[in-house]
mmCIF file of C-alpha atoms (C1' of nucleotides) in Angstrom:
data_model
loop_
_atom_site.group_PDB
_atom_site.id
_atom_site.type_symbol
_atom_site.label_atom_id
_atom_site.label_comp_id
_atom_site.label_asym_id
_atom_site.label_seq_id
_atom_site.Cartn_x
_atom_site.Cartn_y
_atom_site.Cartn_z
ATOM 1 C CA MET O 1 0.000 0.000 0.000
ATOM 2 C CA HIS O 2 1.040 3.524 -0.495
ATOM 3 C CA ARG O 3 -0.353 7.023 -0.426
ATOM 4 C CA HIS O 4 -1.627 6.962 3.135
ATOM 5 C CA GLU O 5 1.312 7.363 5.468
ATOM 6 C CA GLY O 6 0.513 10.805 6.733
ATOM 7 C CA HIS O 7 4.017 11.981 5.970
ATOM 8 C CA ASP O 8 5.680 12.819 2.723
ATOM 9 C CA ALA O 9 6.525 9.299 1.628
ATOM 10 C CA CYS O 10 3.027 9.204 0.242
ATOM 11 C CA HIS O 11 3.504 12.301 -1.892
ATOM 12 C CA ALA O 12 5.972 10.604 -4.136
ATOM 13 C CA GLY O 13 3.465 10.003 -6.875
ATOM 14 C CA THR O 14 1.947 13.474 -7.096
ATOM 15 C CA GLY O 15 4.268 14.623 -9.835
ATOM 16 C CA ASP O 16 3.646 11.489 -11.826
ATOM 17 C CA ILE O 17 -0.088 11.890 -11.524
ATOM 18 C CA LEU O 18 0.041 15.470 -12.762
ATOM 19 C CA ALA O 19 2.309 14.546 -15.639
ATOM 20 C CA ARG O 20 0.061 11.709 -16.648
ATOM 21 C CA ALA O 21 -2.994 13.952 -16.469
ATOM 22 C CA GLU O 22 -1.359 16.571 -18.616
ATOM 23 C CA ALA O 23 -0.309 14.054 -21.229
ATOM 24 C CA LEU O 24 -3.714 12.440 -21.248
ATOM 25 C CA CYS O 25 -5.533 15.739 -21.734
ATOM 26 C CA ARG O 26 -3.248 16.827 -24.518
ATOM 27 C CA GLU O 27 -3.747 13.486 -26.193
ATOM 28 C CA ARG O 28 -7.522 13.827 -26.000
ATOM 29 C CA GLY O 29 -7.567 17.488 -26.942
ATOM 30 C CA LEU O 30 -8.931 18.579 -23.565
ATOM 31 C CA GLN O 31 -7.939 21.512 -21.429
ATOM 32 C CA PHE O 32 -5.906 20.819 -18.337
ATOM 33 C CA THR O 33 -6.630 24.203 -16.829
ATOM 34 C CA PRO O 34 -4.956 25.665 -13.734
ATOM 35 C CA LEU O 35 -8.034 25.018 -11.613
ATOM 36 C CA ARG O 36 -8.249 21.397 -12.701
ATOM 37 C CA ARG O 37 -4.574 21.014 -12.081
ATOM 38 C CA GLU O 38 -4.837 22.513 -8.613
ATOM 39 C CA VAL O 39 -7.764 20.312 -7.701
ATOM 40 C CA LEU O 40 -5.980 17.204 -8.868
ATOM 41 C CA GLU O 41 -2.863 18.297 -7.034
ATOM 42 C CA ALA O 42 -4.796 18.880 -3.833
ATOM 43 C CA VAL O 43 -6.375 15.448 -4.054
ATOM 44 C CA ALA O 44 -3.066 13.811 -4.823
ATOM 45 C CA GLU O 45 -1.166 15.533 -2.024
ATOM 46 C CA ALA O 46 -3.716 14.897 0.678
ATOM 47 C CA GLY O 47 -2.794 11.299 1.383
ATOM 48 C CA LYS O 48 -6.386 10.427 2.116
ATOM 49 C CA ALA O 49 -9.804 10.873 0.609
ATOM 50 C CA GLN O 50 -10.823 14.516 0.440
ATOM 51 C CA GLY O 51 -14.284 15.988 0.476
ATOM 52 C CA ALA O 52 -15.076 18.609 -2.121
ATOM 53 C CA TYR O 53 -15.334 21.239 0.564
ATOM 54 C CA ASP O 54 -11.991 20.220 2.010
ATOM 55 C CA ILE O 55 -10.456 20.780 -1.392
ATOM 56 C CA ALA O 56 -12.169 24.120 -1.761
ATOM 57 C CA GLU O 57 -10.830 25.228 1.576
ATOM 58 C CA ARG O 58 -7.369 23.921 0.798
ATOM 59 C CA LEU O 59 -7.263 25.872 -2.450
ATOM 60 C CA SER O 60 -8.622 29.046 -0.950
ATOM 61 C CA ALA O 61 -6.306 31.671 0.375
ATOM 62 C CA PRO O 62 -6.871 35.150 1.761
ATOM 63 C CA GLY O 63 -8.034 37.095 -1.263
ATOM 64 C CA LYS O 64 -8.567 34.057 -3.476
ATOM 65 C CA ARG O 65 -11.658 32.069 -2.714
ATOM 66 C CA VAL O 66 -12.397 28.848 -4.598
ATOM 67 C CA ALA O 67 -16.080 28.022 -4.421
ATOM 68 C CA PRO O 68 -17.120 24.403 -3.871
ATOM 69 C CA VAL O 69 -19.110 24.424 -7.076
ATOM 70 C CA SER O 70 -15.933 25.061 -9.027
ATOM 71 C CA VAL O 71 -14.300 22.162 -7.273
ATOM 72 C CA TYR O 72 -17.228 19.921 -8.151
ATOM 73 C CA ARG O 73 -16.943 20.859 -11.791
ATOM 74 C CA ALA O 74 -13.255 20.150 -11.850
ATOM 75 C CA LEU O 75 -13.849 16.858 -10.089
ATOM 76 C CA ASP O 76 -16.535 15.905 -12.594
ATOM 77 C CA PHE O 77 -14.082 16.534 -15.366
ATOM 78 C CA LEU O 78 -11.314 14.603 -13.669
ATOM 79 C CA MET O 79 -13.644 11.691 -12.978
ATOM 80 C CA ASP O 80 -14.787 11.617 -16.590
ATOM 81 C CA GLN O 81 -11.161 11.277 -17.579
ATOM 82 C CA GLY O 82 -10.556 8.612 -14.975
ATOM 83 C CA LEU O 83 -8.053 10.719 -13.085
ATOM 84 C CA VAL O 84 -9.867 10.694 -9.768
ATOM 85 C CA HIS O 85 -12.326 8.324 -8.154
ATOM 86 C CA ARG O 86 -15.224 9.005 -5.904
ATOM 87 C CA ILE O 87 -15.575 7.004 -2.701
ATOM 88 C CA ALA O 88 -19.323 6.647 -2.318
ATOM 89 C CA SER O 89 -19.198 5.486 1.273
ATOM 90 C CA ARG O 90 -17.319 8.615 2.297
ATOM 91 C CA ASN O 91 -18.507 11.270 -0.128
ATOM 92 C CA ALA O 92 -14.891 11.896 -0.886
ATOM 93 C CA PHE O 93 -12.388 11.747 -3.697
ATOM 94 C CA ILE O 94 -9.012 10.175 -4.311
ATOM 95 C CA PRO O 95 -6.555 10.359 -7.175
ATOM 96 C CA CYS O 96 -6.464 7.389 -9.483
ATOM 97 C CA ALA O 97 -3.231 5.654 -8.658
ATOM 98 C CA HIS O 98 -2.761 3.445 -11.684
ATOM 99 C CA GLY O 99 -4.152 3.791 -15.157
ATOM 100 C CA HIS O 100 -6.841 1.158 -15.307
ATOM 101 C CA ALA O 101 -8.067 -0.557 -18.353
ATOM 102 C CA PRO O 102 -11.334 1.179 -19.225
ATOM 103 C CA GLY O 103 -14.282 -0.592 -17.693
ATOM 104 C CA GLU O 104 -12.073 -2.569 -15.394
ATOM 105 C CA GLY O 105 -13.497 -3.005 -11.937
ATOM 106 C CA VAL O 106 -11.677 -1.340 -9.107
ATOM 107 C CA ILE O 107 -11.716 -2.323 -5.470
ATOM 108 C CA PHE O 108 -11.183 0.447 -2.961
ATOM 109 C CA LEU O 109 -9.440 -0.486 0.257
ATOM 110 C CA ILE O 110 -10.238 2.145 2.854
ATOM 111 C CA CYS O 111 -8.187 2.096 6.031
ATOM 112 C CA ARG O 112 -10.298 3.102 9.001
ATOM 113 C CA THR O 113 -7.187 3.965 10.998
ATOM 114 C CA CYS O 114 -5.050 6.126 8.717
ATOM 115 C CA GLY O 115 -7.848 7.061 6.322
ATOM 116 C CA GLY O 116 -5.780 6.124 3.294
ATOM 117 C CA VAL O 117 -7.411 4.540 0.293
ATOM 118 C CA ASP O 118 -5.682 2.029 -1.905
ATOM 119 C CA GLU O 119 -6.888 0.528 -5.133
ATOM 120 C CA ALA O 120 -6.861 -3.106 -6.054
ATOM 121 C CA SER O 121 -8.249 -5.093 -8.906
ATOM 122 C CA SER O 122 -8.862 -8.744 -9.418
ATOM 123 C CA GLU O 123 -9.977 -10.630 -12.456
ATOM 124 C CA GLU O 124 -11.045 -13.402 -10.146
ATOM 125 C CA VAL O 125 -13.457 -11.153 -8.258
ATOM 126 C CA GLU O 126 -14.703 -9.660 -11.466
ATOM 127 C CA GLY O 127 -15.311 -13.057 -13.002
ATOM 128 C CA SER O 128 -17.194 -14.444 -10.048
ATOM 129 C CA LEU O 129 -19.236 -11.274 -9.744
ATOM 130 C CA GLY O 130 -20.106 -11.448 -13.423
ATOM 131 C CA ARG O 131 -21.274 -15.017 -13.073
ATOM 132 C CA THR O 132 -23.369 -14.141 -10.036
ATOM 133 C CA LEU O 133 -25.015 -11.286 -11.873
ATOM 134 C CA GLU O 134 -25.722 -13.414 -14.895
ATOM 135 C CA ARG O 135 -27.286 -16.048 -12.705
ATOM 136 C CA ALA O 136 -29.538 -13.354 -11.267
ATOM 137 C CA GLY O 137 -30.501 -12.165 -14.752
ATOM 138 C CA PHE O 138 -28.987 -8.779 -14.085
ATOM 139 C CA THR O 139 -27.135 -6.749 -16.716
ATOM 140 C CA PRO O 140 -24.597 -4.494 -15.023
ATOM 141 C CA THR O 141 -23.543 -1.089 -16.240
ATOM 142 C CA HIS O 142 -21.446 0.047 -13.320
ATOM 143 C CA SER O 143 -20.406 -1.376 -9.996
ATOM 144 C CA ILE O 144 -18.743 -0.069 -6.880
ATOM 145 C CA LEU O 145 -16.822 -2.187 -4.439
ATOM 146 C CA GLU O 146 -15.470 -0.534 -1.316
ATOM 147 C CA VAL O 147 -13.934 -2.346 1.610
ATOM 148 C CA GLU O 148 -13.265 -0.797 4.977
ATOM 149 C CA GLY O 149 -10.719 -2.206 7.352
ATOM 150 C CA ASP O 150 -7.095 -1.896 8.378
ATOM 151 C CA CYS O 151 -4.259 -1.627 5.936
ATOM 152 C CA GLY O 152 -1.134 -3.684 6.531
ATOM 153 C CA THR O 153 1.005 -0.963 8.058
ATOM 154 C CA CYS O 154 -1.707 0.172 10.448
ATOM 155 C CA ARG O 155 -2.419 -3.363 11.523
ATOM 156 C CA GLN O 156 1.250 -3.994 12.313
ATOM 157 C CA ARG O 157 1.451 -0.698 14.133
ATOM 158 C CA LYS O 158 -1.385 -1.860 16.331
ATOM 159 C CA LEU O 159 0.186 -5.201 17.100
ATOM 160 C CA ALA O 160 3.626 -3.846 17.907
ATOM 161 C CA PRO O 161 3.386 -0.296 19.163
ATOM 162 C CA MET V 1 -35.997 -10.691 -8.661
ATOM 163 C CA HIS V 2 -38.830 -9.274 -6.700
ATOM 164 C CA ARG V 3 -39.800 -6.162 -4.811
ATOM 165 C CA HIS V 4 -39.485 -3.718 -7.691
ATOM 166 C CA GLU V 5 -42.502 -4.152 -9.901
ATOM 167 C CA GLY V 6 -44.174 -0.854 -9.181
ATOM 168 C CA HIS V 7 -47.461 -2.614 -8.511
ATOM 169 C CA ASP V 8 -48.570 -4.594 -5.550
ATOM 170 C CA ALA V 9 -46.917 -7.870 -6.420
ATOM 171 C CA CYS V 10 -43.878 -6.425 -4.742
ATOM 172 C CA HIS V 11 -45.682 -5.744 -1.489
ATOM 173 C CA ALA V 12 -46.133 -9.382 -0.769
ATOM 174 C CA GLY V 13 -43.331 -9.551 1.734
ATOM 175 C CA THR V 14 -44.170 -6.525 3.850
ATOM 176 C CA GLY V 15 -46.113 -8.505 6.417
ATOM 177 C CA ASP V 16 -43.367 -11.079 6.651
ATOM 178 C CA ILE V 17 -40.770 -8.407 7.175
ATOM 179 C CA LEU V 18 -42.739 -6.801 9.978
ATOM 180 C CA ALA V 19 -43.394 -10.122 11.642
ATOM 181 C CA ARG V 20 -39.758 -11.028 11.465
ATOM 182 C CA ALA V 21 -38.739 -7.667 12.881
ATOM 183 C CA GLU V 22 -41.140 -8.004 15.772
ATOM 184 C CA ALA V 23 -39.947 -11.487 16.616
ATOM 185 C CA LEU V 24 -36.329 -10.449 16.369
ATOM 186 C CA CYS V 25 -36.772 -7.465 18.679
ATOM 187 C CA ARG V 26 -38.660 -9.482 21.248
ATOM 188 C CA GLU V 27 -35.952 -12.096 21.121
ATOM 189 C CA ARG V 28 -33.251 -9.488 21.695
ATOM 190 C CA GLY V 29 -35.177 -7.572 24.315
ATOM 191 C CA LEU V 30 -35.459 -4.445 22.177
ATOM 192 C CA GLN V 31 -38.416 -2.184 21.620
ATOM 193 C CA PHE V 32 -40.204 -2.388 18.309
ATOM 194 C CA THR V 33 -41.933 0.928 18.798
ATOM 195 C CA PRO V 34 -44.712 2.323 16.587
ATOM 196 C CA LEU V 35 -42.340 4.759 14.925
ATOM 197 C CA ARG V 36 -39.816 2.065 14.105
ATOM 198 C CA ARG V 37 -42.583 -0.120 12.823
ATOM 199 C CA GLU V 38 -43.939 2.645 10.592
ATOM 200 C CA VAL V 39 -40.527 3.442 9.193
ATOM 201 C CA LEU V 40 -39.835 -0.180 8.401
ATOM 202 C CA GLU V 41 -43.278 -0.512 6.875
ATOM 203 C CA ALA V 42 -42.745 2.560 4.707
ATOM 204 C CA VAL V 43 -39.437 1.213 3.470
ATOM 205 C CA ALA V 44 -40.907 -2.207 2.805
ATOM 206 C CA GLU V 45 -43.952 -0.931 0.947
ATOM 207 C CA ALA V 46 -42.115 1.493 -1.279
ATOM 208 C CA GLY V 47 -40.860 -1.017 -3.816
ATOM 209 C CA LYS V 48 -37.683 0.934 -4.305
ATOM 210 C CA ALA V 49 -34.976 2.548 -2.264
ATOM 211 C CA GLN V 50 -36.295 5.418 -0.167
ATOM 212 C CA GLY V 51 -34.461 8.460 1.046
ATOM 213 C CA ALA V 52 -34.885 9.402 4.687
ATOM 214 C CA TYR V 53 -36.749 12.524 3.690
ATOM 215 C CA ASP V 54 -39.046 10.520 1.426
ATOM 216 C CA ILE V 55 -39.915 8.353 4.386
ATOM 217 C CA ALA V 56 -40.486 11.350 6.611
ATOM 218 C CA GLU V 57 -42.846 12.839 4.064
ATOM 219 C CA ARG V 58 -44.634 9.537 3.562
ATOM 220 C CA LEU V 59 -45.232 9.175 7.292
ATOM 221 C CA SER V 60 -46.331 12.747 7.758
ATOM 222 C CA ALA V 61 -49.968 13.677 7.547
ATOM 223 C CA PRO V 62 -51.847 16.903 8.131
ATOM 224 C CA GLY V 63 -51.492 17.429 11.851
ATOM 225 C CA LYS V 64 -48.870 14.740 12.340
ATOM 226 C CA ARG V 65 -45.421 15.688 11.171
ATOM 227 C CA VAL V 66 -42.581 13.171 11.368
ATOM 228 C CA ALA V 67 -39.238 14.957 11.374
ATOM 229 C CA PRO V 68 -36.378 13.515 9.316
ATOM 230 C CA VAL V 69 -34.252 13.248 12.407
ATOM 231 C CA SER V 70 -36.725 10.785 13.897
ATOM 232 C CA VAL V 71 -36.609 8.769 10.719
ATOM 233 C CA TYR V 72 -32.824 8.689 10.862
ATOM 234 C CA ARG V 73 -32.892 7.406 14.405
ATOM 235 C CA ALA V 74 -35.336 4.690 13.519
ATOM 236 C CA LEU V 75 -33.255 3.775 10.480
ATOM 237 C CA ASP V 76 -30.104 3.598 12.591
ATOM 238 C CA PHE V 77 -31.854 1.202 14.914
ATOM 239 C CA LEU V 78 -33.202 -0.896 12.062
ATOM 240 C CA MET V 79 -29.788 -1.022 10.419
ATOM 241 C CA ASP V 80 -28.138 -2.091 13.651
ATOM 242 C CA GLN V 81 -30.583 -4.972 13.790
ATOM 243 C CA GLY V 82 -29.990 -5.820 10.145
ATOM 244 C CA LEU V 83 -33.566 -5.096 9.172
ATOM 245 C CA VAL V 84 -32.793 -2.447 6.585
ATOM 246 C CA HIS V 85 -29.774 -1.725 4.423
ATOM 247 C CA ARG V 86 -28.349 1.541 3.287
ATOM 248 C CA ILE V 87 -27.519 1.984 -0.392
ATOM 249 C CA ALA V 88 -24.453 4.201 -0.313
ATOM 250 C CA SER V 89 -24.552 5.086 -3.986
ATOM 251 C CA ARG V 90 -28.082 6.426 -3.645
ATOM 252 C CA ASN V 91 -28.256 7.714 -0.095
ATOM 253 C CA ALA V 92 -31.302 5.567 0.308
ATOM 254 C CA PHE V 93 -32.618 2.628 2.278
ATOM 255 C CA ILE V 94 -34.218 -0.703 1.508
ATOM 256 C CA PRO V 95 -35.683 -3.429 3.669
ATOM 257 C CA CYS V 96 -33.542 -6.483 4.184
ATOM 258 C CA ALA V 97 -35.204 -9.129 2.089
ATOM 259 C CA HIS V 98 -33.724 -12.281 3.554
ATOM 260 C CA GLY V 99 -32.206 -12.859 6.931
ATOM 261 C CA HIS V 100 -28.513 -13.048 6.185
ATOM 262 C CA ALA V 101 -25.977 -14.901 8.112
ATOM 263 C CA PRO V 102 -24.265 -12.285 10.265
ATOM 264 C CA GLY V 103 -21.208 -10.900 8.523
ATOM 265 C CA GLU V 104 -22.248 -12.382 5.227
ATOM 266 C CA GLY V 105 -21.534 -10.151 2.278
ATOM 267 C CA VAL V 106 -24.482 -8.807 0.376
ATOM 268 C CA ILE V 107 -24.537 -7.663 -3.227
ATOM 269 C CA PHE V 108 -27.054 -4.982 -4.099
ATOM 270 C CA LEU V 109 -28.456 -5.058 -7.605
ATOM 271 C CA ILE V 110 -29.873 -1.654 -8.408
ATOM 272 C CA CYS V 111 -32.030 -1.367 -11.494
ATOM 273 C CA ARG V 112 -31.527 1.984 -13.181
ATOM 274 C CA THR V 113 -34.847 1.624 -14.982
ATOM 275 C CA CYS V 114 -37.371 0.619 -12.349
ATOM 276 C CA GLY V 115 -35.317 1.724 -9.358
ATOM 277 C CA GLY V 116 -35.810 -1.564 -7.575
ATOM 278 C CA VAL V 117 -33.038 -3.047 -5.503
ATOM 279 C CA ASP V 118 -32.495 -6.749 -5.155
ATOM 280 C CA GLU V 119 -30.074 -8.535 -2.906
ATOM 281 C CA ALA V 120 -27.788 -11.334 -3.910
ATOM 282 C CA SER V 121 -24.979 -13.167 -2.221
ATOM 283 C CA SER V 122 -22.261 -15.397 -3.483
ATOM 284 C CA GLU V 123 -19.702 -17.408 -1.631
ATOM 285 C CA GLU V 124 -17.651 -17.426 -4.793
ATOM 286 C CA VAL V 125 -17.446 -13.633 -4.860
ATOM 287 C CA GLU V 126 -16.773 -13.514 -1.175
ATOM 288 C CA GLY V 127 -14.010 -16.058 -1.439
ATOM 289 C CA SER V 128 -12.230 -14.373 -4.282
ATOM 290 C CA LEU V 129 -12.574 -10.991 -2.622
ATOM 291 C CA GLY V 130 -11.163 -12.387 0.589
ATOM 292 C CA ARG V 131 -8.167 -13.795 -1.237
ATOM 293 C CA THR V 132 -7.581 -10.498 -3.023
ATOM 294 C CA LEU V 133 -7.682 -8.598 0.253
ATOM 295 C CA GLU V 134 -5.340 -11.012 1.912
ATOM 296 C CA ARG V 135 -2.921 -10.691 -0.964
ATOM 297 C CA ALA V 136 -3.023 -6.923 -0.447
ATOM 298 C CA GLY V 137 -2.379 -7.300 3.273
ATOM 299 C CA PHE V 138 -5.700 -5.715 4.073
ATOM 300 C CA THR V 139 -7.898 -6.800 6.972
ATOM 301 C CA PRO V 140 -11.533 -6.052 6.163
ATOM 302 C CA THR V 141 -14.180 -5.096 8.668
ATOM 303 C CA HIS V 142 -17.009 -4.194 6.343
ATOM 304 C CA SER V 143 -17.530 -4.104 2.625
ATOM 305 C CA ILE V 144 -20.153 -2.722 0.302
ATOM 306 C CA LEU V 145 -20.836 -4.025 -3.161
ATOM 307 C CA GLU V 146 -23.425 -2.249 -5.263
ATOM 308 C CA VAL V 147 -24.084 -2.918 -8.909
ATOM 309 C CA GLU V 148 -26.136 -0.680 -11.139
ATOM 310 C CA GLY V 149 -27.746 -1.953 -14.314
ATOM 311 C CA ASP V 150 -30.953 -3.429 -15.645
ATOM 312 C CA CYS V 151 -32.884 -6.145 -13.911
ATOM 313 C CA GLY V 152 -34.222 -9.045 -15.951
ATOM 314 C CA THR V 153 -37.795 -7.855 -16.278
ATOM 315 C CA CYS V 154 -36.791 -4.336 -17.305
ATOM 316 C CA ARG V 155 -34.333 -5.648 -19.846
ATOM 317 C CA GLN V 156 -36.964 -7.863 -21.459
ATOM 318 C CA ARG V 157 -39.424 -5.004 -21.431
ATOM 319 C CA LYS V 158 -36.923 -2.949 -23.389
ATOM 320 C CA LEU V 159 -36.288 -5.663 -25.971
ATOM 321 C CA ALA V 160 -39.937 -6.448 -26.593
ATOM 322 C CA PRO V 161 -42.083 -3.414 -25.857
ATOM 323 C "C1'" DG H 1 -12.584 41.778 -34.780
ATOM 324 C "C1'" DC H 2 -16.279 38.428 -34.257
ATOM 325 C "C1'" DG H 3 -19.120 34.458 -33.281
ATOM 326 C "C1'" DG H 4 -19.394 30.240 -30.747
ATOM 327 C "C1'" DG H 5 -17.863 26.994 -27.636
ATOM 328 C "C1'" DT H 6 -15.860 26.034 -23.076
ATOM 329 C "C1'" DT H 7 -14.423 27.394 -18.492
ATOM 330 C "C1'" DT H 8 -15.008 29.941 -14.350
ATOM 331 C "C1'" DG H 9 -17.344 33.102 -10.789
ATOM 332 C "C1'" DT H 10 -21.317 34.010 -8.167
ATOM 333 C "C1'" DT H 11 -25.547 33.372 -5.952
ATOM 334 C "C1'" DA H 12 -29.009 30.759 -4.534
ATOM 335 C "C1'" DC H 13 -31.011 26.628 -3.358
ATOM 336 C "C1'" DA H 14 -32.084 21.518 -2.737
ATOM 337 C "C1'" DG H 15 -30.820 17.313 -0.417
ATOM 338 C "C1'" DT H 16 -28.504 14.652 3.289
ATOM 339 C "C1'" DG H 17 -27.159 14.020 7.904
ATOM 340 C "C1'" DT H 18 -25.944 15.351 12.888
ATOM 341 C "C1'" DA H 19 -25.892 17.940 17.522
ATOM 342 C "C1'" DT H 20 -28.394 19.495 21.255
ATOM 343 C "C1'" DC H 21 -31.822 20.056 24.523
ATOM 344 C "C1'" DA H 22 -36.334 19.308 26.389
ATOM 345 C "C1'" DC H 23 -40.016 16.251 27.214
ATOM 346 C "C1'" DC H 24 -42.444 11.931 27.840
ATOM 347 C "C1'" DG H 25 -43.308 7.248 29.415
ATOM 348 C "C1'" DC H 26 -42.015 3.460 31.904
ATOM 349 C "C1'" DG H 27 -39.947 0.508 35.222
ATOM 350 C "C1'" DG H 28 -37.304 -0.027 39.416
ATOM 351 C "C1'" DC H 29 -36.471 1.511 44.038
ATOM 352 C "C1'" DC H 30 -36.805 3.701 48.492
ATOM 353 C "C1'" DG E 1 -46.784 7.528 46.597
ATOM 354 C "C1'" DG E 2 -42.613 9.950 45.223
ATOM 355 C "C1'" DC E 3 -38.186 9.693 43.140
ATOM 356 C "C1'" DC E 4 -34.789 8.508 39.809
ATOM 357 C "C1'" DG E 5 -32.764 6.692 35.732
ATOM 358 C "C1'" DC E 6 -33.109 5.444 31.090
ATOM 359 C "C1'" DG E 7 -34.417 4.876 26.455
ATOM 360 C "C1'" DG E 8 -37.317 6.952 22.880
ATOM 361 C "C1'" DT E 9 -39.300 10.948 20.709
ATOM 362 C "C1'" DG E 10 -40.091 16.021 19.321
ATOM 363 C "C1'" DA E 11 -38.208 20.121 17.894
ATOM 364 C "C1'" DT E 12 -34.919 23.437 16.455
ATOM 365 C "C1'" DA E 13 -30.858 24.505 14.609
ATOM 366 C "C1'" DC E 14 -27.025 23.623 12.085
ATOM 367 C "C1'" DA E 15 -23.266 21.345 9.157
ATOM 368 C "C1'" DC E 16 -22.194 18.965 5.119
ATOM 369 C "C1'" DT E 17 -22.968 17.533 0.200
ATOM 370 C "C1'" DG E 18 -24.403 18.592 -4.283
ATOM 371 C "C1'" DT E 19 -26.914 21.124 -8.211
ATOM 372 C "C1'" DA E 20 -29.304 24.947 -11.003
ATOM 373 C "C1'" DA E 21 -29.062 29.161 -13.303
ATOM 374 C "C1'" DC E 22 -26.995 33.055 -15.134
ATOM 375 C "C1'" DA E 23 -23.299 36.218 -16.084
ATOM 376 C "C1'" DA E 24 -18.569 37.133 -17.183
ATOM 377 C "C1'" DA E 25 -14.101 35.750 -18.975
ATOM 378 C "C1'" DC E 26 -11.441 33.124 -22.017
ATOM 379 C "C1'" DC E 27 -9.844 30.806 -26.133
ATOM 380 C "C1'" DC E 28 -9.778 29.500 -30.885
ATOM 381 C "C1'" DG E 29 -10.736 29.492 -35.550
ATOM 382 C "C1'" DC E 30 -12.518 32.263 -39.229
#
DNA sequence: GCGGGTTTGTTACAGTGTATCACCGCGGCC
DNA sequence: GGCCGCGGTGATACACTGTAACAAACCCGC
């Protein structure tokens, strides 16, 4: 796991994420505006899932207020491009760590101790879920899978403090 | 699938649900008060996921207002007892259709057409998810799995209207 | 320069959920 | 009976999350 230490080890990927976003937008002919960049940066630096209002506050400074609605718009854009994910169980947002194959299912691992969110994926889970849905006669369009618990580092920290 | 027809075929289980709730509360020494009963009844009769404010409105009548906060408290109680589930992706609530084994994972199948929510479970999914989590060094406490799509009846209705 | 699309700012508002305090009813206890 | 504690409810207020609508700024091609 990464991106949830609470210190700067987790910030390592921020630059990569921004670079990837910039390249991806250029490739698709979309605008990677300063606001969108700042929002993505704020999400990437946080180390844990951020609410839209948290981001707005983080980006605001005396004399320069960023309204939540602007943050929501930037987040909508970034989600459309697959650059951030929304954690439904927390009403919060995280940067997309790895470029997923489009349509690939993602599993969010949410640590209740450090608040960090990691992503996982598993063809095995996806296959068994697909079979279960088919058996139920259900045609899926979109699925969310979020697991809360303790990440490895936090669990060890609890055992040996 | 059941409980999402939009007509009264889906109401069949309401009585069962109430009876089960009453028995369960008596067994556990908890109070199945009129308010809690009404909230559960409203959720069970609706045929689709209900927001807390929907329930409050449904239970309110001229001269008898039920405040949302009361509904939330009743819902918290009912969720603690496993009698209703919360659909995180919709901010809404549904009755628990079947008594699950405690700790058993539930898959919510949310029909985007009729709005009905069905429950499924699969040991296969649970097993593969457990293995994936273990591989990631993650210790789960609670997981939510919600799938959006078209239920069988709605899909057929679309193909042959 | 000009028209048309996109992005952003601003305000207002709708929807979701929680905190707090007062009150009520009920059962135990002296 | 009177008292107390406790869980449930009512009521108000508030915080948090998200969207609608419109105006202004910006950019880009023509």
